[in-house]
PDB file of C-alpha atoms in Angstrom:
ATOM      1  CA  ASP A1063       7.254 -18.628  -0.941  1.00 54.00           C
ATOM      2  CA  THR A1064       9.365 -15.889  -2.077  1.00 77.00           C
ATOM      3  CA  GLY A1065       6.911 -12.909  -1.536  1.00 94.00           C
ATOM      4  CA  VAL A1066       7.580  -9.756   1.553  1.00 97.00           C
ATOM      5  CA  SER A1067       7.584 -11.564   4.669  1.00 97.00           C
ATOM      6  CA  GLN A1068       6.783  -9.789   8.093  1.00 98.00           C
ATOM      7  CA  ASN A1069       7.497 -10.857  11.812  1.00 98.00           C
ATOM      8  CA  PRO A1070       6.185 -10.784  13.481  1.00 98.00           C
ATOM      9  CA  ARG A1071       2.465 -10.933  12.442  1.00 97.00           C
ATOM     10  CA  HIS A1072       0.979  -9.898  15.858  1.00 98.00           C
ATOM     11  CA  LYS A1073       2.502  -7.938  18.721  1.00 98.00           C
ATOM     12  CA  ILE A1074       1.047  -6.911  21.685  1.00 98.00           C
ATOM     13  CA  THR A1075       2.534  -4.008  24.242  1.00 98.00           C
ATOM     14  CA  LYS A1076       1.719  -2.021  26.883  1.00 98.00           C
ATOM     15  CA  ARG A1077       2.820   1.569  26.881  1.00 98.00           C
ATOM     16  CA  GLY A1078       6.024   2.866  27.374  1.00 98.00           C
ATOM     17  CA  GLN A1079       7.799  -0.469  25.806  1.00 98.00           C
ATOM     18  CA  ASN A1080      10.553  -0.498  22.706  1.00 98.00           C
ATOM     19  CA  VAL A1081       9.137  -3.007  20.477  1.00 98.00           C
ATOM     20  CA  THR A1082      10.377  -3.768  16.595  1.00 98.00           C
ATOM     21  CA  PHE A1083       9.314  -5.916  13.870  1.00 98.00           C
ATOM     22  CA  ARG A1084      11.147  -7.218  10.455  1.00 98.00           C
ATOM     23  CA  CYS A1085      10.523  -7.390   6.707  1.00 98.00           C
ATOM     24  CA  ASP A1086      12.437  -9.729   3.907  1.00 97.00           C
ATOM     25  CA  PRO A1087      11.764  -8.447   1.087  1.00 97.00           C
ATOM     26  CA  ILE A1088      11.633 -10.311  -2.185  1.00 95.00           C
ATOM     27  CA  SER A1089      14.891 -11.521  -2.736  1.00 92.00           C
ATOM     28  CA  GLU A1090      16.356  -9.329  -5.514  1.00 88.00           C
ATOM     29  CA  HIS A1091      14.450  -6.148  -5.026  1.00 92.00           C
ATOM     30  CA  ASN A1092      16.849  -3.148  -4.030  1.00 92.00           C
ATOM     31  CA  ARG A1093      14.039  -0.841  -2.209  1.00 94.00           C
ATOM     32  CA  LEU A1094      12.057  -1.368   0.324  1.00 96.00           C
ATOM     33  CA  TYR A1095       9.482   0.770   2.074  1.00 96.00           C
ATOM     34  CA  TRP A1096       7.179   0.675   5.542  1.00 97.00           C
ATOM     35  CA  TYR A1097       3.768   1.847   5.580  1.00 97.00           C
ATOM     36  CA  ARG A1098       1.047   2.152   8.201  1.00 97.00           C
ATOM     37  CA  GLN A1099      -1.934   1.899   8.559  1.00 97.00           C
ATOM     38  CA  THR A1100      -4.664   2.099  10.533  1.00 95.00           C
ATOM     39  CA  LEU A1101      -8.479   0.824  10.757  1.00 92.00           C
ATOM     40  CA  GLY A1102     -10.739   2.023   7.932  1.00 90.00           C
ATOM     41  CA  GLN A1103      -7.726   3.922   6.540  1.00 93.00           C
ATOM     42  CA  GLY A1104      -5.598   3.665   2.867  1.00 95.00           C
ATOM     43  CA  PRO A1105      -1.734   2.560   3.997  1.00 96.00           C
ATOM     44  CA  GLU A1106       0.298   5.718   4.788  1.00 96.00           C
ATOM     45  CA  PHE A1107       4.051   5.717   3.997  1.00 95.00           C
ATOM     46  CA  LEU A1108       6.632   6.119   6.651  1.00 96.00           C
ATOM     47  CA  THR A1109      10.377   5.533   5.059  1.00 96.00           C
ATOM     48  CA  TYR A1110      12.235   3.919   2.350  1.00 94.00           C
ATOM     49  CA  PHE A1111      15.304   2.310   1.558  1.00 95.00           C
ATOM     50  CA  GLN A1112      17.270   1.869  -2.008  1.00 93.00           C
ATOM     51  CA  ASN A1113      19.905  -0.387  -0.776  1.00 94.00           C
ATOM     52  CA  GLU A1114      21.427   0.491   2.431  1.00 94.00           C
ATOM     53  CA  ALA A1115      20.602   4.093   2.677  1.00 94.00           C
ATOM     54  CA  GLN A1116      17.730   5.485   3.821  1.00 94.00           C
ATOM     55  CA  LEU A1117      15.912   8.568   0.983  1.00 92.00           C
ATOM     56  CA  GLU A1118      13.261   9.851   2.221  1.00 91.00           C
ATOM     57  CA  LYS A1119      11.382   9.738   5.766  1.00 93.00           C
ATOM     58  CA  SER A1120       7.508  10.966   6.398  1.00 92.00           C
ATOM     59  CA  ARG A1121       6.715  13.700   9.290  1.00 89.00           C
ATOM     60  CA  LEU A1122       4.909  10.720  10.527  1.00 85.00           C
ATOM     61  CA  LEU A1123       8.081   9.176  11.394  1.00 88.00           C
ATOM     62  CA  SER A1124       8.494  10.468  14.941  1.00 90.00           C
ATOM     63  CA  ASP A1125      12.024  10.862  16.670  1.00 93.00           C
ATOM     64  CA  ARG A1126      10.631   7.434  18.473  1.00 96.00           C
ATOM     65  CA  PHE A1127      10.801   5.880  14.903  1.00 97.00           C
ATOM     66  CA  SER A1128      13.720   4.081  14.105  1.00 96.00           C
ATOM     67  CA  ALA A1129      14.455   2.309  10.895  1.00 97.00           C
ATOM     68  CA  GLU A1130      17.898   0.124   9.240  1.00 97.00           C
ATOM     69  CA  ARG A1131      18.840  -1.477   6.440  1.00 97.00           C
ATOM     70  CA  PRO A1132      22.174  -2.384   7.208  1.00 92.00           C
ATOM     71  CA  LYS A1133      23.502  -4.585   4.750  1.00 89.00           C
ATOM     72  CA  GLY A1134      20.858  -3.372   1.691  1.00 88.00           C
ATOM     73  CA  SER A1135      18.411  -7.088   2.707  1.00 92.00           C
ATOM     74  CA  PHE A1136      16.162  -7.182   5.139  1.00 97.00           C
ATOM     75  CA  SER A1137      15.116  -4.457   7.212  1.00 98.00           C
ATOM     76  CA  THR A1138      14.158  -3.243  10.790  1.00 98.00           C
ATOM     77  CA  LEU A1139      11.629  -0.901  12.550  1.00 98.00           C
ATOM     78  CA  GLU A1140      11.313  -0.068  15.676  1.00 98.00           C
ATOM     79  CA  ILE A1141       9.343   2.292  17.754  1.00 98.00           C
ATOM     80  CA  GLN A1142      10.473   3.302  21.218  1.00 98.00           C
ATOM     81  CA  ARG A1143       8.649   4.128  23.911  1.00 97.00           C
ATOM     82  CA  THR A1144       5.389   3.273  22.733  1.00 98.00           C
ATOM     83  CA  GLU A1145       2.074   4.438  22.639  1.00 97.00           C
ATOM     84  CA  GLN A1146      -1.361   3.728  22.355  1.00 96.00           C
ATOM     85  CA  GLY A1147      -2.222   6.436  18.633  1.00 96.00           C
ATOM     86  CA  ASP A1148       1.069   3.515  17.267  1.00 97.00           C
ATOM     87  CA  SER A1149      -1.420   1.114  17.445  1.00 97.00           C
ATOM     88  CA  ALA A1150      -1.710   0.377  13.640  1.00 97.00           C
ATOM     89  CA  MET A1151      -1.140  -2.156  10.707  1.00 97.00           C
ATOM     90  CA  TYR A1152       2.739  -1.826   9.673  1.00 98.00           C
ATOM     91  CA  LEU A1153       3.651  -2.658   6.106  1.00 98.00           C
ATOM     92  CA  CYS A1154       6.662  -3.625   4.045  1.00 98.00           C
ATOM     93  CA  ALA A1155       6.874  -3.379   0.457  1.00 97.00           C
ATOM     94  CA  SER A1156       9.199  -4.018  -1.518  1.00 95.00           C
ATOM     95  CA  SER A1157      10.140  -2.958  -5.547  1.00 93.00           C
ATOM     96  CA  LEU A1158      13.277  -3.112  -7.870  1.00 91.00           C
ATOM     97  CA  ALA A1159      14.362  -0.553  -9.158  1.00 85.00           C
ATOM     98  CA  GLY A1160      15.767   0.621 -12.808  1.00 79.00           C
ATOM     99  CA  GLY A1161      13.566  -2.201 -14.474  1.00 72.00           C
ATOM    100  CA  PRO A1162      10.617  -1.663 -16.685  1.00 73.00           C
ATOM    101  CA  GLY A1163       8.179  -3.070 -13.242  1.00 76.00           C
ATOM    102  CA  SER A1164      10.407  -0.614 -10.911  1.00 82.00           C
ATOM    103  CA  TYR A1165       7.130   1.168 -10.065  1.00 86.00           C
ATOM    104  CA  GLU A1166       5.652  -2.048  -8.881  1.00 91.00           C
ATOM    105  CA  GLN A1167       5.203  -2.139  -5.210  1.00 94.00           C
ATOM    106  CA  TYR A1168       4.217  -5.846  -3.721  1.00 95.00           C
ATOM    107  CA  PHE A1169       3.542  -5.725   0.153  1.00 97.00           C
ATOM    108  CA  GLY A1170       4.160  -8.283   2.726  1.00 97.00           C
ATOM    109  CA  PRO A1171       1.302  -9.669   4.881  1.00 97.00           C
ATOM    110  CA  GLY A1172       2.095  -6.343   7.656  1.00 98.00           C
ATOM    111  CA  THR A1173       2.658  -6.529  11.511  1.00 98.00           C
ATOM    112  CA  ARG A1174      -0.277  -5.396  13.794  1.00 97.00           C
ATOM    113  CA  LEU A1175       0.808  -3.669  16.649  1.00 98.00           C
ATOM    114  CA  THR A1176      -1.566  -3.246  19.641  1.00 98.00           C
ATOM    115  CA  VAL A1177      -0.460  -0.686  22.595  1.00 98.00           C
ATOM    116  CA  THR A1178      -2.301  -1.450  25.397  1.00 97.00           C
TER     117      THR A1178
ATOM    118  CA  GLY B1406      -0.594  18.663  -2.676  1.00 56.00           C
ATOM    119  CA  GLU B1407      -0.700  15.116  -2.434  1.00 70.00           C
ATOM    120  CA  ASN B1408      -4.036  13.725  -2.417  1.00 86.00           C
ATOM    121  CA  VAL B1409      -6.017  10.949  -3.355  1.00 95.00           C
ATOM    122  CA  GLU B1410     -10.191  10.736  -3.310  1.00 96.00           C
ATOM    123  CA  GLN B1411     -11.900   7.791  -3.953  1.00 97.00           C
ATOM    124  CA  HIS B1412     -15.538   6.937  -4.328  1.00 97.00           C
ATOM    125  CA  PRO B1413     -17.446   5.066  -2.796  1.00 97.00           C
ATOM    126  CA  SER B1414     -16.626   4.070   0.522  1.00 97.00           C
ATOM    127  CA  THR B1415     -18.954   1.035  -0.020  1.00 98.00           C
ATOM    128  CA  LEU B1416     -20.455  -0.339  -2.954  1.00 98.00           C
ATOM    129  CA  SER B1417     -22.797  -3.493  -2.632  1.00 98.00           C
ATOM    130  CA  VAL B1418     -23.240  -5.473  -6.271  1.00 98.00           C
ATOM    131  CA  GLN B1419     -25.242  -8.811  -7.119  1.00 98.00           C
ATOM    132  CA  GLU B1420     -22.840 -11.079  -7.757  1.00 98.00           C
ATOM    133  CA  GLY B1421     -22.542 -11.455 -12.228  1.00 98.00           C
ATOM    134  CA  ASP B1422     -22.829  -7.522 -12.335  1.00 98.00           C
ATOM    135  CA  SER B1423     -20.359  -4.751 -12.568  1.00 98.00           C
ATOM    136  CA  ALA B1424     -18.783  -2.793  -9.970  1.00 98.00           C
ATOM    137  CA  VAL B1425     -16.969   0.765 -10.486  1.00 98.00           C
ATOM    138  CA  ILE B1426     -14.955   2.769  -8.207  1.00 98.00           C
ATOM    139  CA  LYS B1427     -13.826   5.886  -9.297  1.00 98.00           C
ATOM    140  CA  CYS B1428     -10.800   8.091  -8.450  1.00 98.00           C
ATOM    141  CA  THR B1429      -9.795  11.456  -8.535  1.00 97.00           C
ATOM    142  CA  TYR B1430      -6.105  12.962  -7.868  1.00 94.00           C
ATOM    143  CA  SER B1431      -4.372  15.875  -7.462  1.00 91.00           C
ATOM    144  CA  ASP B1432      -0.499  16.082  -8.366  1.00 88.00           C
ATOM    145  CA  SER B1433      -0.313  16.983 -12.282  1.00 87.00           C
ATOM    146  CA  ALA B1434       3.046  15.349 -12.040  1.00 87.00           C
ATOM    147  CA  SER B1435       1.650  12.067 -11.251  1.00 90.00           C
ATOM    148  CA  ASN B1436       2.503   9.325 -13.398  1.00 90.00           C
ATOM    149  CA  TYR B1437       1.116   5.697 -12.571  1.00 93.00           C
ATOM    150  CA  PHE B1438      -1.639   4.922 -10.775  1.00 96.00           C
ATOM    151  CA  PRO B1439      -2.023   1.497  -8.939  1.00 96.00           C
ATOM    152  CA  TRP B1440      -4.664  -0.626  -7.418  1.00 98.00           C
ATOM    153  CA  TYR B1441      -4.617  -2.469  -4.371  1.00 98.00           C
ATOM    154  CA  LYS B1442      -6.914  -5.143  -3.254  1.00 98.00           C
ATOM    155  CA  GLN B1443      -6.937  -5.915   0.394  1.00 98.00           C
ATOM    156  CA  GLU B1444      -8.701  -9.252   2.461  1.00 96.00           C
ATOM    157  CA  LEU B1445      -9.101  -9.433   5.863  1.00 92.00           C
ATOM    158  CA  GLY B1446      -5.975  -9.755   7.794  1.00 89.00           C
ATOM    159  CA  LYS B1447      -3.390  -9.648   4.692  1.00 93.00           C
ATOM    160  CA  GLY B1448      -1.277  -6.961   3.139  1.00 96.00           C
ATOM    161  CA  PRO B1449      -2.041  -4.833  -0.582  1.00 97.00           C
ATOM    162  CA  GLN B1450      -2.464  -7.325  -3.342  1.00 97.00           C
ATOM    163  CA  LEU B1451      -1.599  -4.929  -6.397  1.00 96.00           C
ATOM    164  CA  ILE B1452      -4.018  -6.565  -9.418  1.00 97.00           C
ATOM    165  CA  ILE B1453      -3.585  -3.044 -11.865  1.00 97.00           C
ATOM    166  CA  ASP B1454      -1.992  -0.634 -12.820  1.00 95.00           C
ATOM    167  CA  ILE B1455      -1.963   2.333 -15.176  1.00 94.00           C
ATOM    168  CA  ARG B1456       1.124   4.405 -16.845  1.00 91.00           C
ATOM    169  CA  SER B1457      -0.032   8.284 -17.834  1.00 87.00           C
ATOM    170  CA  ASN B1458       0.446   8.125 -21.652  1.00 86.00           C
ATOM    171  CA  VAL B1459      -2.077   5.287 -21.643  1.00 86.00           C
ATOM    172  CA  GLY B1460      -5.867   5.831 -21.118  1.00 91.00           C
ATOM    173  CA  GLU B1461      -7.295   2.310 -20.794  1.00 95.00           C
ATOM    174  CA  LYS B1462      -5.711  -0.746 -19.475  1.00 95.00           C
ATOM    175  CA  LYS B1463      -7.962  -4.372 -19.011  1.00 97.00           C
ATOM    176  CA  ASP B1464      -6.803  -7.467 -17.715  1.00 95.00           C
ATOM    177  CA  GLN B1465      -9.431 -10.417 -17.574  1.00 96.00           C
ATOM    178  CA  ARG B1466     -12.459  -9.201 -15.515  1.00 97.00           C
ATOM    179  CA  ILE B1467     -10.649  -5.855 -14.623  1.00 98.00           C
ATOM    180  CA  ALA B1468     -10.449  -2.919 -16.600  1.00 98.00           C
ATOM    181  CA  VAL B1469      -8.429   0.437 -15.818  1.00 98.00           C
ATOM    182  CA  THR B1470      -8.805   3.756 -17.339  1.00 97.00           C
ATOM    183  CA  LEU B1471      -7.458   7.324 -16.789  1.00 96.00           C
ATOM    184  CA  ASN B1472      -8.302  10.761 -17.743  1.00 95.00           C
ATOM    185  CA  LYS B1473      -4.980  12.843 -17.073  1.00 92.00           C
ATOM    186  CA  THR B1474      -6.933  15.792 -18.296  1.00 92.00           C
ATOM    187  CA  ALA B1475      -9.480  15.622 -15.589  1.00 94.00           C
ATOM    188  CA  LYS B1476      -7.440  13.708 -13.459  1.00 94.00           C
ATOM    189  CA  HIS B1477      -9.439  10.943 -12.916  1.00 96.00           C
ATOM    190  CA  PHE B1478      -9.266   6.706 -12.812  1.00 97.00           C
ATOM    191  CA  SER B1479     -11.471   4.126 -12.448  1.00 98.00           C
ATOM    192  CA  LEU B1480     -11.717   0.368 -11.523  1.00 98.00           C
ATOM    193  CA  HIS B1481     -13.669  -1.928 -13.084  1.00 98.00           C
ATOM    194  CA  ILE B1482     -14.797  -5.118 -12.320  1.00 98.00           C
ATOM    195  CA  THR B1483     -17.211  -6.989 -15.023  1.00 98.00           C
ATOM    196  CA  GLU B1484     -18.571 -10.681 -13.986  1.00 98.00           C
ATOM    197  CA  THR B1485     -18.284  -9.796 -10.477  1.00 98.00           C
ATOM    198  CA  GLN B1486     -17.454 -13.203  -8.128  1.00 97.00           C
ATOM    199  CA  PRO B1487     -18.058 -13.849  -3.951  1.00 96.00           C
ATOM    200  CA  GLU B1488     -14.251 -13.915  -4.591  1.00 97.00           C
ATOM    201  CA  ASP B1489     -13.975 -10.452  -5.286  1.00 98.00           C
ATOM    202  CA  SER B1490     -15.257  -8.967  -1.914  1.00 98.00           C
ATOM    203  CA  ALA B1491     -12.122  -6.880  -0.666  1.00 98.00           C
ATOM    204  CA  VAL B1492     -10.856  -3.443  -0.077  1.00 98.00           C
ATOM    205  CA  TYR B1493     -10.032  -2.079  -2.933  1.00 98.00           C
ATOM    206  CA  PHE B1494      -7.417   1.275  -2.941  1.00 98.00           C
ATOM    207  CA  CYS B1495      -6.801   3.645  -5.762  1.00 98.00           C
ATOM    208  CA  ALA B1496      -3.408   5.085  -5.673  1.00 96.00           C
ATOM    209  CA  GLU B1497      -0.801   6.931  -7.317  1.00 95.00           C
ATOM    210  CA  MET B1498       2.316   7.757  -7.798  1.00 91.00           C
ATOM    211  CA  TYR B1499       4.967  10.325  -9.299  1.00 82.00           C
ATOM    212  CA  SER B1500       8.430   8.561  -9.898  1.00 77.00           C
ATOM    213  CA  SER B1501       9.452   4.710  -9.552  1.00 68.00           C
ATOM    214  CA  ALA B1502      11.218   5.743  -6.696  1.00 70.00           C
ATOM    215  CA  SER B1503       8.439   7.620  -4.906  1.00 80.00           C
ATOM    216  CA  LYS B1504       5.453   6.364  -2.609  1.00 89.00           C
ATOM    217  CA  ILE B1505       2.491   5.633  -3.152  1.00 92.00           C
ATOM    218  CA  ILE B1506      -0.077   7.706  -2.080  1.00 94.00           C
ATOM    219  CA  PHE B1507      -3.140   5.888  -1.239  1.00 96.00           C
ATOM    220  CA  GLY B1508      -6.759   6.874  -1.476  1.00 96.00           C
ATOM    221  CA  SER B1509      -9.148   6.062   1.177  1.00 96.00           C
ATOM    222  CA  GLY B1510     -10.703   2.475   0.264  1.00 97.00           C
ATOM    223  CA  THR B1511     -13.566   0.940  -0.357  1.00 98.00           C
ATOM    224  CA  ARG B1512     -15.455  -1.979   0.628  1.00 98.00           C
ATOM    225  CA  LEU B1513     -16.707  -4.114  -2.317  1.00 98.00           C
ATOM    226  CA  SER B1514     -19.241  -6.861  -1.327  1.00 98.00           C
ATOM    227  CA  ILE B1515     -20.666  -9.436  -3.691  1.00 98.00           C
ATOM    228  CA  ARG B1516     -24.787 -10.376  -2.782  1.00 95.00           C
ATOM    229  CA  PRO B1517     -24.431 -14.411  -3.894  1.00 91.00           C
TER     230      PRO B1517
END
């Protein structure tokens, strides 16, 4: 399967704990996006990378959230001191800049986070 | 501002009939309008898209129309089948480097 993959698929944690999610984009894609989706809503943008550079961050991304893409391939999203309001599906998407399909973002299956 | 309104929020149609979902957007700079289908427990799947220089695009049973003047765009599914049951999201982007702004979704149910 050469699509976007995310791990873990599910994570249950206690309030105050730190969690880290991983995203592996489609192999030749140089742009990587993180979105958050709560129940009954559309995904909301969090941040995006072009290669290893983080180019945009949403105001939704509080100081407790940090994302990295150290080698321009996979990315990690860490949430420190989790709160119940962080419970959501965290989605990763990737795209290929510069080509005719540069607008098309392809999503992974998501990581569902439950904070108890 | 960045906002996409989507209607209806739920839609139930008889198998074989057509389904139409409508969206409006506010940012006149937007020039790309994708539609995503999301099944339970899965990530959104890109099913069709349209650029601002095109008024209509069709792919088998699905079609999208865009009215840039009115800032409206719509998804049409003909000859609906049970596997079309899912949540559908319209969305907008203003450049290939930008984020996607999603609508709130339409839960489509196909009655047998």
